[in-house]
CSV table of C-alpha atoms in Angstrom, one decimal:
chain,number,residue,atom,x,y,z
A,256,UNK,CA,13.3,26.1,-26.4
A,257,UNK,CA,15.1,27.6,-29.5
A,258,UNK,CA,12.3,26.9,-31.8
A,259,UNK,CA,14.4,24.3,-33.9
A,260,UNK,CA,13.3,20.7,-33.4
A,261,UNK,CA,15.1,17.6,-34.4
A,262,UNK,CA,14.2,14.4,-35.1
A,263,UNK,CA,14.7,11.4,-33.5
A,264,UNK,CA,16.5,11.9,-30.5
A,265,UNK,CA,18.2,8.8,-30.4
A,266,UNK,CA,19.1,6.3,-32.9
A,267,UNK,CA,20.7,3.1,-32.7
A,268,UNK,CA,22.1,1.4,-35.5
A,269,UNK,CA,24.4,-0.9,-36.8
A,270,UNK,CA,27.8,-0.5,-38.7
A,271,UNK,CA,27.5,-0.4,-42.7
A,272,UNK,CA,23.4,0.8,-42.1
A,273,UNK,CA,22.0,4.2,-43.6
A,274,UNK,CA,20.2,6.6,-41.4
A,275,UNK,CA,18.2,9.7,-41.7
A,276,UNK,CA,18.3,12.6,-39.5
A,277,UNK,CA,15.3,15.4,-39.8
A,278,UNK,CA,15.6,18.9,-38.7
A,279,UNK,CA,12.9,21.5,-39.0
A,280,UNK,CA,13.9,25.4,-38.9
A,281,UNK,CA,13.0,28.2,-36.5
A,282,UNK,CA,9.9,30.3,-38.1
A,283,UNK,CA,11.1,32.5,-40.8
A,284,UNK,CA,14.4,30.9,-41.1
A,285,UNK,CA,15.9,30.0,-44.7
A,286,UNK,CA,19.1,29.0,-43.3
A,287,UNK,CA,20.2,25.6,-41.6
A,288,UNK,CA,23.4,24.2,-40.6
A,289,UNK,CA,24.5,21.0,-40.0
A,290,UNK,CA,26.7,20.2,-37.1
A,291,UNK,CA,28.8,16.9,-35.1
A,292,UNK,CA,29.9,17.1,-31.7
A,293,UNK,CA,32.1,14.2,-30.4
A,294,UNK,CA,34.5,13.6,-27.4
A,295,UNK,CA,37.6,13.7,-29.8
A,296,UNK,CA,36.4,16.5,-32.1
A,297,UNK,CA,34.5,18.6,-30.8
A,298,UNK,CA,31.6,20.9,-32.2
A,299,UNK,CA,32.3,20.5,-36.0
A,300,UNK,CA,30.5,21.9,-38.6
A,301,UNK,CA,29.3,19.8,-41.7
A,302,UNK,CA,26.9,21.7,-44.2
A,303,UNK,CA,24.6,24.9,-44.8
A,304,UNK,CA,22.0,25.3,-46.5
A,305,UNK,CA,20.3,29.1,-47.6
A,306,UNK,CA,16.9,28.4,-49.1
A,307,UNK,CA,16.8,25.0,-50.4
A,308,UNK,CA,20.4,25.2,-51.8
A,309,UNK,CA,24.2,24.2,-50.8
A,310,UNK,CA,25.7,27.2,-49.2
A,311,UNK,CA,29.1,25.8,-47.9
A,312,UNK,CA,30.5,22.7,-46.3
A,313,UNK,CA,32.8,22.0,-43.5
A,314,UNK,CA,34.1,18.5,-42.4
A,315,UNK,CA,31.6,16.7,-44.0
A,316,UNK,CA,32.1,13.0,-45.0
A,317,UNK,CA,31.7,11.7,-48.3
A,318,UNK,CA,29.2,9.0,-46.5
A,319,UNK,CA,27.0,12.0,-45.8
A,320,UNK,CA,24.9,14.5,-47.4
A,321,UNK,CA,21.8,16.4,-47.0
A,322,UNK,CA,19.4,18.1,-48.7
A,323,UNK,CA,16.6,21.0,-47.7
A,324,UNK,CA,13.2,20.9,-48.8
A,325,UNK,CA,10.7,23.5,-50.2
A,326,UNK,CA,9.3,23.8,-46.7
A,327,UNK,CA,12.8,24.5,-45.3
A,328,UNK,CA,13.0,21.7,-43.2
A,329,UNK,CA,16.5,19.6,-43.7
A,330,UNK,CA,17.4,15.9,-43.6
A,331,UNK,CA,20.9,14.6,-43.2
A,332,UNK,CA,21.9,11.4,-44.8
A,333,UNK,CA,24.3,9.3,-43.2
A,334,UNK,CA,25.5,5.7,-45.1
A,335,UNK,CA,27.9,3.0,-44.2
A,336,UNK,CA,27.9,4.1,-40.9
A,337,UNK,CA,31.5,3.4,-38.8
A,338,UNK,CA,31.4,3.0,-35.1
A,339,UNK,CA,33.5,6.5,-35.0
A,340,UNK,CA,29.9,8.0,-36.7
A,341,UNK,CA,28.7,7.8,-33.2
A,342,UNK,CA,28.2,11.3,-32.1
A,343,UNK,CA,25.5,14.4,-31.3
A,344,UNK,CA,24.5,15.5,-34.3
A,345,UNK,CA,23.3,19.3,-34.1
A,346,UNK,CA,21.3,21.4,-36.6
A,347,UNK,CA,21.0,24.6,-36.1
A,348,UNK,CA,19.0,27.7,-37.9
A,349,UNK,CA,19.5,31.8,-38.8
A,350,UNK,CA,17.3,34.3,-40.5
A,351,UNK,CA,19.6,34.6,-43.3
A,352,UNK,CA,23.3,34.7,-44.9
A,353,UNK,CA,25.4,37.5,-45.6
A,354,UNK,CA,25.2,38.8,-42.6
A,355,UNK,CA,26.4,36.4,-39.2
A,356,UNK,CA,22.8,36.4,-37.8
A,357,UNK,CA,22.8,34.5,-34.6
A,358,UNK,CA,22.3,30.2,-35.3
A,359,UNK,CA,20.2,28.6,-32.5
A,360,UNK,CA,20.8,25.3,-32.0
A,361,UNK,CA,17.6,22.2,-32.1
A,362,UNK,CA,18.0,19.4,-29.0
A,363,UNK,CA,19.8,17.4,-31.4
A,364,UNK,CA,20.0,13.8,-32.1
A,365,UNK,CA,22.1,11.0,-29.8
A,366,UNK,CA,23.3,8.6,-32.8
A,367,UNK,CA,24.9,5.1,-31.7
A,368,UNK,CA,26.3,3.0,-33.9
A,369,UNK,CA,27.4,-0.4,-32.7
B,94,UNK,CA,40.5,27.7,-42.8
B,95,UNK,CA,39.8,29.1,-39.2
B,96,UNK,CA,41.4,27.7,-36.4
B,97,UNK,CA,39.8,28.8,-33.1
B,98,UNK,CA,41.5,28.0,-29.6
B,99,UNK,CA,40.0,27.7,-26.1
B,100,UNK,CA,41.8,28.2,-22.5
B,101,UNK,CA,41.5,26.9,-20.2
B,102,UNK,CA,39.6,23.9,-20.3
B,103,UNK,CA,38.8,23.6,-17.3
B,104,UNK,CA,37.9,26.7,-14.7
B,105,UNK,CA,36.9,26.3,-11.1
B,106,UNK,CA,35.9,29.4,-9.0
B,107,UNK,CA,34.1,30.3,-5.8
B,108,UNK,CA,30.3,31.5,-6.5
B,109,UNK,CA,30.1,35.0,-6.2
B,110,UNK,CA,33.8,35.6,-7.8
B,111,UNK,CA,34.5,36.3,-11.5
B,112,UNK,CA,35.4,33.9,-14.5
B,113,UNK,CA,37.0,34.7,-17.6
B,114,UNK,CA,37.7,32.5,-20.6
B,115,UNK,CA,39.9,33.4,-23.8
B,116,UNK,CA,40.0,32.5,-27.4
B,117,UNK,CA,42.1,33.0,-29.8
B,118,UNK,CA,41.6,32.8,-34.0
B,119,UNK,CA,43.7,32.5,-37.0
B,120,UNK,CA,41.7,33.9,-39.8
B,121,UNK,CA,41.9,37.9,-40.1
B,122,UNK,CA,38.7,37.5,-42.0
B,123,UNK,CA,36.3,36.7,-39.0
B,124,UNK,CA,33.8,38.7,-37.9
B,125,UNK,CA,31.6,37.3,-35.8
B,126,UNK,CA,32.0,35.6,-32.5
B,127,UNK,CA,29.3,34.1,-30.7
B,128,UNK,CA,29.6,32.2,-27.3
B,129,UNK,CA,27.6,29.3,-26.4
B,130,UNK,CA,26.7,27.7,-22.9
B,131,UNK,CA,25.7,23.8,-23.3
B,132,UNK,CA,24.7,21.9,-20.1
B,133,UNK,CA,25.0,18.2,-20.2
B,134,UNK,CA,23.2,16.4,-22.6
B,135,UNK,CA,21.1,19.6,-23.9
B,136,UNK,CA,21.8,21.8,-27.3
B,137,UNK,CA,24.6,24.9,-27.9
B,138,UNK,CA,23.0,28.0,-26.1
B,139,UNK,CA,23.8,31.5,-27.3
B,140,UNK,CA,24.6,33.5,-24.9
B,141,UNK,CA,25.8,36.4,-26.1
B,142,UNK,CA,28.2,37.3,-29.5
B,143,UNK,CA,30.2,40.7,-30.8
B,144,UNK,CA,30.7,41.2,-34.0
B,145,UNK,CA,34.3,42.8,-35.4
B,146,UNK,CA,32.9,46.4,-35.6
B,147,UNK,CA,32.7,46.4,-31.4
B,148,UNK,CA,35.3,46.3,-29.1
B,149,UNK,CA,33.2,44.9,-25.9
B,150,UNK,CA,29.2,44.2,-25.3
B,151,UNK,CA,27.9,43.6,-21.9
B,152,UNK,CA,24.5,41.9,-21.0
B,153,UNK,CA,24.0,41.5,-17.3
B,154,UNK,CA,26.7,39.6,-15.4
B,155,UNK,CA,27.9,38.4,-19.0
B,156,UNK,CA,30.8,40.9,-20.9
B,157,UNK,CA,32.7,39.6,-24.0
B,158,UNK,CA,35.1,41.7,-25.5
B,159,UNK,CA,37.3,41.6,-28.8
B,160,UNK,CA,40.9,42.9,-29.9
B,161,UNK,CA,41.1,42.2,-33.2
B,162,UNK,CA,44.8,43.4,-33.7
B,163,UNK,CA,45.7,40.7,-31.7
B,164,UNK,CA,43.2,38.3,-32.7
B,165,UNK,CA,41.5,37.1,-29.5
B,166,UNK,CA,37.9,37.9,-27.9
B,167,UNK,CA,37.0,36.6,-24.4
B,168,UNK,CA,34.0,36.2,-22.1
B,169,UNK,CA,33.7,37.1,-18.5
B,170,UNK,CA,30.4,36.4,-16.2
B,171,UNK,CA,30.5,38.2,-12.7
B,172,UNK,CA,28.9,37.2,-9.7
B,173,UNK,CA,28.9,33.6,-10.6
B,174,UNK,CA,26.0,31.5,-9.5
B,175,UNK,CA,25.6,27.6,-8.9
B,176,UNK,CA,23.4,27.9,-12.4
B,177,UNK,CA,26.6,29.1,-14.6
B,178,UNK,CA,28.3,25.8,-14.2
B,179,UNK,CA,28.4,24.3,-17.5
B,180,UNK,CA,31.0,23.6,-20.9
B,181,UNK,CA,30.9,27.0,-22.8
B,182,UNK,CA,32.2,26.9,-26.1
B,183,UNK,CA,33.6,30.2,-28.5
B,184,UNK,CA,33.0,30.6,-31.6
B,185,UNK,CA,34.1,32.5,-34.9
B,186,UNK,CA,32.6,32.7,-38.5
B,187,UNK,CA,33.5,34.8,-41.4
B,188,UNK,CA,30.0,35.9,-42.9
B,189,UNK,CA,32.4,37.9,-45.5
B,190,UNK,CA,33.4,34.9,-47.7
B,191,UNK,CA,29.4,32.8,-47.7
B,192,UNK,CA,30.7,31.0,-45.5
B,193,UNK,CA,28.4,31.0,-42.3
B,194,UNK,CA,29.5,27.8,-40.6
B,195,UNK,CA,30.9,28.6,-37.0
B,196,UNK,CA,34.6,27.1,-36.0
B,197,UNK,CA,34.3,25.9,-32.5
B,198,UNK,CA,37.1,26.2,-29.7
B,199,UNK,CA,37.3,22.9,-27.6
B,200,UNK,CA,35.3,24.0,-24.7
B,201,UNK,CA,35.6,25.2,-21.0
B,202,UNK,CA,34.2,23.6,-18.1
B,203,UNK,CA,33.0,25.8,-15.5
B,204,UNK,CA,32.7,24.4,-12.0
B,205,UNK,CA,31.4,26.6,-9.7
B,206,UNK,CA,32.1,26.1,-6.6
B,207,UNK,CA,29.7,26.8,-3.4
């Protein structure tokens, strides 16, 4: 167990719908990170966040976004969802920025868009 | 950006004998490369990382080591055991720039075989 917990673990929706994915930090840990894994791409990364703000973004969609809250904890938005949306979606966690402190990964969630 | 590549991707070897798996990267800015073991349908596990200022860490049966001249780091587990079978992944960020996100090769499969 990493410490990192994700929420839910599955999710089954429908194309063109808007879901929410939740992600709470290890303890003591301002930094989250937002990864996709798929069969064709791989482990991608999306978006970071360092203590409530935008730190950088990867191969993020313009469909998605996310946010962290005061408590640290971070939710990913994903709208208009297209059956290639369906994917592991990852966050993962570090002490802090700067310097490449190790990221441990939460269970992630199984989304399914049909 | 970084562009991280991942041979072979697929490795099968007798338990007991040794495994070694090589990346490569394109960005001379990287510094930190973390390896991650991920069985099937669990989360990214870190397993160990060097960062550029090391030329080889060892922890156990588990060794990576880095040549950043030529711009490639591998990972090498002795002694393999039933247990090391999984998809390990490689891994390289440039904590230099802000940037923390990690740049994923594609992934080995390890199959150890009894």
């Amino acid at each position: 167990d990493s410490g990192v917990t994700q929420t839910p673990k599955h999710l089954i929706t429908a194309t063109g719908q808007r879901v929410t994915l939740r992600c709470s930090p290890r303890s003591g840990d301002l930094s989250v990170y937002w990864y996709q894994q798929s069969l064709d791409q791989g482990l991608q990364f999306l978006i970071q966040y360092y203590n409530g703000e935008e730190r950088a973004k990867g191969n993020i969609l313009e469909r998605f976004s996310a946010q962290q809250f005061p408590d640290l904890h971070s939710e990913l938005n994903l709208s208009s969802l297209e059956l290639g949306d369906s994917a592991l979606y990852f966050c993962a966690s570090s002490p802090t920025v700067g310097i490449s402190y190790e990221q441990y990964f939460g269970p992630g969630t199984r989304l399914t868009v049909t | 950006g970084e562009n991280v590549e991942q041979h072979p991707s697929t490795l099968s070897v007798q338990e007991g004998d040794s495994a070694v798996i090589k990346c490569t990267y394109s960005d001379s800015a990287s510094n930190y490369f973390p390896w991650y073991k991920q069985e099937l349908g669990k989360r990214p596990q870190l397993i160990i990382d060097i960062r550029s200022n090391v030329g080889e860490k060892k922890d156990q049966r588990i060794a990576v080591t880095l040549n950043k001249t030529a711009k490639h780091f591998s990972l090498h587990i002795t002694e393999t055991q039933p247990e090391d079978s999984a998809v390990y992944f490689c891994a390289a960020s440039d904590s230099g720039g802000g940037a923390d996100g990690l740049t994923f090769g594609k992934g080995t499969h390890l199959i150890i075989q009894p």
